[in-house]
């Protein structure tokens, strides 16, 4: 049986491992572990802060909003830190609103053959 305390110990270990991976440049693995902390509703600021910083640097504004909202719900911290999460969420929402929307490319005219070479064969 897992007690809440043993769950927290496991999340602390996950967080520390993520920090180590980030420090040696294994960012995607670190992100995966930080995300495990968030999914586990880790009640300390560490994984949330790191993900917000990483996702901000990568321009992944939706992820910043999501992580900031998770932090507001899960992290038991002082009011200044909660206000910081709210500011980060707001800044990411503004950045998303300013970002240009992807426009689909127009469809290529069909060659009618269904093959990429227009039915000409390898000898063209």
PDB file of C-alpha atoms in Angstrom:
ATOM      1  CA  UNK A   1       0.000   0.000   0.000  1.00  0.00           C
ATOM      2  CA  UNK A   2       1.330   3.444  -0.921  1.00  0.00           C
ATOM      3  CA  UNK A   3       0.991   6.174   1.659  1.00  0.00           C
ATOM      4  CA  UNK A   4       0.796   9.839   0.605  1.00  0.00           C
ATOM      5  CA  UNK A   5       4.183  10.339   2.214  1.00  0.00           C
ATOM      6  CA  UNK A   6       5.834   7.582   0.174  1.00  0.00           C
ATOM      7  CA  UNK A   7       4.210   9.040  -2.971  1.00  0.00           C
ATOM      8  CA  UNK A   8       5.783  12.400  -2.186  1.00  0.00           C
ATOM      9  CA  UNK A   9       9.177  10.777  -1.679  1.00  0.00           C
ATOM     10  CA  UNK A  10       8.863   9.128  -5.093  1.00  0.00           C
ATOM     11  CA  UNK A  11       7.929  12.464  -6.695  1.00  0.00           C
ATOM     12  CA  UNK A  12      10.910  14.154  -5.056  1.00  0.00           C
ATOM     13  CA  UNK A  13      13.173  11.477  -6.539  1.00  0.00           C
ATOM     14  CA  UNK A  14      11.572  11.962  -9.972  1.00  0.00           C
ATOM     15  CA  UNK A  15      12.114  15.709  -9.700  1.00  0.00           C
ATOM     16  CA  UNK A  16      15.757  15.340  -8.672  1.00  0.00           C
ATOM     17  CA  UNK A  17      16.388  12.919 -11.541  1.00  0.00           C
ATOM     18  CA  UNK A  18      14.776  15.396 -13.951  1.00  0.00           C
ATOM     19  CA  UNK A  19      17.075  18.149 -12.702  1.00  0.00           C
ATOM     20  CA  UNK A  20      20.108  15.937 -13.284  1.00  0.00           C
ATOM     21  CA  UNK A  21      18.968  15.075 -16.805  1.00  0.00           C
ATOM     22  CA  UNK A  22      18.351  18.727 -17.605  1.00  0.00           C
ATOM     23  CA  UNK A  23      21.812  19.676 -16.351  1.00  0.00           C
ATOM     24  CA  UNK A  24      23.499  17.174 -18.655  1.00  0.00           C
ATOM     25  CA  UNK A  25      21.474  18.288 -21.659  1.00  0.00           C
ATOM     26  CA  UNK A  26      18.931  15.482 -21.858  1.00  0.00           C
ATOM     27  CA  UNK A  27      16.072  17.942 -22.007  1.00  0.00           C
ATOM     28  CA  UNK A  28      13.313  15.744 -23.447  1.00  0.00           C
ATOM     29  CA  UNK A  29      13.873  13.120 -20.766  1.00  0.00           C
ATOM     30  CA  UNK A  30      13.876  15.838 -18.113  1.00  0.00           C
ATOM     31  CA  UNK A  31      10.616  17.245 -19.466  1.00  0.00           C
ATOM     32  CA  UNK A  32       9.030  13.782 -19.274  1.00  0.00           C
ATOM     33  CA  UNK A  33      10.019  13.472 -15.625  1.00  0.00           C
ATOM     34  CA  UNK A  34       8.953  17.014 -14.730  1.00  0.00           C
ATOM     35  CA  UNK A  35       5.612  16.212 -16.359  1.00  0.00           C
ATOM     36  CA  UNK A  36       5.326  13.137 -14.133  1.00  0.00           C
ATOM     37  CA  UNK A  37       5.682  15.438 -11.147  1.00  0.00           C
ATOM     38  CA  UNK A  38       2.940  17.691 -12.463  1.00  0.00           C
ATOM     39  CA  UNK A  39       0.693  14.701 -13.223  1.00  0.00           C
ATOM     40  CA  UNK A  40       1.312  13.461  -9.685  1.00  0.00           C
ATOM     41  CA  UNK A  41       0.216  16.868  -8.352  1.00  0.00           C
ATOM     42  CA  UNK A  42       3.611  17.447  -6.739  1.00  0.00           C
ATOM     43  CA  UNK A  43       3.025  20.150  -4.139  1.00  0.00           C
ATOM     44  CA  UNK A  44       6.357  21.915  -4.495  1.00  0.00           C
ATOM     45  CA  UNK A  45       7.202  24.552  -7.096  1.00  0.00           C
ATOM     46  CA  UNK A  46      10.201  22.829  -8.697  1.00  0.00           C
ATOM     47  CA  UNK A  47       8.775  20.865 -11.638  1.00  0.00           C
ATOM     48  CA  UNK A  48       6.244  23.562 -12.459  1.00  0.00           C
ATOM     49  CA  UNK A  49       8.882  26.294 -12.495  1.00  0.00           C
ATOM     50  CA  UNK A  50      11.236  24.265 -14.670  1.00  0.00           C
ATOM     51  CA  UNK A  51       8.524  23.352 -17.177  1.00  0.00           C
ATOM     52  CA  UNK A  52       7.332  26.964 -17.370  1.00  0.00           C
ATOM     53  CA  UNK A  53      10.912  28.101 -18.036  1.00  0.00           C
ATOM     54  CA  UNK A  54      11.590  25.393 -20.626  1.00  0.00           C
ATOM     55  CA  UNK A  55       8.286  25.784 -22.434  1.00  0.00           C
ATOM     56  CA  UNK A  56       8.630  29.587 -22.413  1.00  0.00           C
ATOM     57  CA  UNK A  57      12.086  29.303 -23.982  1.00  0.00           C
ATOM     58  CA  UNK A  58      10.636  26.991 -26.640  1.00  0.00           C
ATOM     59  CA  UNK A  59       7.668  29.263 -27.369  1.00  0.00           C
ATOM     60  CA  UNK A  60       5.238  26.540 -26.269  1.00  0.00           C
ATOM     61  CA  UNK A  61       2.719  28.957 -24.814  1.00  0.00           C
ATOM     62  CA  UNK A  62      -0.179  26.505 -24.478  1.00  0.00           C
ATOM     63  CA  UNK A  63       2.041  24.299 -22.347  1.00  0.00           C
ATOM     64  CA  UNK A  64       3.028  27.275 -20.171  1.00  0.00           C
ATOM     65  CA  UNK A  65      -0.659  28.052 -19.599  1.00  0.00           C
ATOM     66  CA  UNK A  66      -1.427  24.414 -18.751  1.00  0.00           C
ATOM     67  CA  UNK A  67       1.480  24.042 -16.318  1.00  0.00           C
ATOM     68  CA  UNK A  68       0.797  27.404 -14.648  1.00  0.00           C
ATOM     69  CA  UNK A  69      -2.834  26.410 -14.134  1.00  0.00           C
ATOM     70  CA  UNK A  70      -1.754  23.075 -12.649  1.00  0.00           C
ATOM     71  CA  UNK A  71       0.607  24.923 -10.306  1.00  0.00           C
ATOM     72  CA  UNK A  72      -2.131  27.291  -9.156  1.00  0.00           C
ATOM     73  CA  UNK A  73      -4.250  24.265  -8.210  1.00  0.00           C
ATOM     74  CA  UNK A  74      -1.580  21.944  -6.808  1.00  0.00           C
ATOM     75  CA  UNK A  75       1.200  23.992  -5.226  1.00  0.00           C
ATOM     76  CA  UNK A  76       0.691  25.187  -1.685  1.00  0.00           C
ATOM     77  CA  UNK A  77       2.848  28.294  -1.614  1.00  0.00           C
ATOM     78  CA  UNK A  78       2.858  31.962  -0.664  1.00  0.00           C
ATOM     79  CA  UNK A  79       0.669  34.518  -2.420  1.00  0.00           C
ATOM     80  CA  UNK A  80       3.569  36.112  -4.318  1.00  0.00           C
ATOM     81  CA  UNK A  81       4.414  32.786  -5.957  1.00  0.00           C
ATOM     82  CA  UNK A  82       0.759  32.166  -6.863  1.00  0.00           C
ATOM     83  CA  UNK A  83       0.674  35.637  -8.400  1.00  0.00           C
ATOM     84  CA  UNK A  84       3.798  34.752 -10.419  1.00  0.00           C
ATOM     85  CA  UNK A  85       2.066  31.648 -11.808  1.00  0.00           C
ATOM     86  CA  UNK A  86      -0.917  33.798 -12.738  1.00  0.00           C
ATOM     87  CA  UNK A  87       1.359  36.330 -14.483  1.00  0.00           C
ATOM     88  CA  UNK A  88       3.130  33.564 -16.399  1.00  0.00           C
ATOM     89  CA  UNK A  89      -0.222  32.142 -17.492  1.00  0.00           C
ATOM     90  CA  UNK A  90      -1.427  35.584 -18.599  1.00  0.00           C
ATOM     91  CA  UNK A  91       1.798  36.335 -20.500  1.00  0.00           C
ATOM     92  CA  UNK A  92       1.593  32.997 -22.325  1.00  0.00           C
ATOM     93  CA  UNK A  93      -2.051  33.615 -23.212  1.00  0.00           C
ATOM     94  CA  UNK A  94      -1.119  37.015 -24.657  1.00  0.00           C
ATOM     95  CA  UNK A  95       1.759  35.472 -26.613  1.00  0.00           C
ATOM     96  CA  UNK A  96      -0.605  32.852 -28.026  1.00  0.00           C
ATOM     97  CA  UNK A  97      -3.015  35.576 -29.129  1.00  0.00           C
ATOM     98  CA  UNK A  98      -0.206  37.441 -30.930  1.00  0.00           C
ATOM     99  CA  UNK A  99       1.300  34.381 -32.602  1.00  0.00           C
ATOM    100  CA  UNK A 100       0.444  34.072 -36.271  1.00  0.00           C
ATOM    101  CA  UNK A 101      -1.973  31.306 -37.045  1.00  0.00           C
ATOM    102  CA  UNK A 102      -0.853  28.551 -39.369  1.00  0.00           C
ATOM    103  CA  UNK A 103      -2.577  28.773 -42.716  1.00  0.00           C
ATOM    104  CA  UNK A 104      -3.064  25.536 -44.619  1.00  0.00           C
ATOM    105  CA  UNK A 105      -1.233  25.375 -47.913  1.00  0.00           C
ATOM    106  CA  UNK A 106      -3.455  25.226 -50.963  1.00  0.00           C
ATOM    107  CA  UNK A 107      -3.938  21.733 -52.312  1.00  0.00           C
ATOM    108  CA  UNK A 108      -1.764  20.766 -55.244  1.00  0.00           C
ATOM    109  CA  UNK A 109      -3.594  20.178 -58.488  1.00  0.00           C
ATOM    110  CA  UNK A 110      -4.319  16.501 -58.944  1.00  0.00           C
ATOM    111  CA  UNK A 111      -2.494  14.628 -61.689  1.00  0.00           C
ATOM    112  CA  UNK A 112      -5.274  12.104 -61.775  1.00  0.00           C
ATOM    113  CA  UNK A 113      -2.899   9.140 -61.599  1.00  0.00           C
ATOM    114  CA  UNK A 114      -2.647   8.950 -57.836  1.00  0.00           C
ATOM    115  CA  UNK A 115       1.122   8.455 -58.077  1.00  0.00           C
ATOM    116  CA  UNK A 116       3.635  11.104 -57.003  1.00  0.00           C
ATOM    117  CA  UNK A 117       5.308  11.183 -60.434  1.00  0.00           C
ATOM    118  CA  UNK A 118       2.052  11.908 -62.245  1.00  0.00           C
ATOM    119  CA  UNK A 119       1.928   8.487 -63.851  1.00  0.00           C
ATOM    120  CA  UNK A 120       5.094   9.073 -65.889  1.00  0.00           C
ATOM    121  CA  UNK A 121       6.917   6.101 -64.401  1.00  0.00           C
ATOM    122  CA  UNK A 122      10.549   5.997 -63.328  1.00  0.00           C
ATOM    123  CA  UNK A 123      11.871   6.917 -66.767  1.00  0.00           C
ATOM    124  CA  UNK A 124       9.844  10.165 -66.761  1.00  0.00           C
TER     125      UNK A 124
END
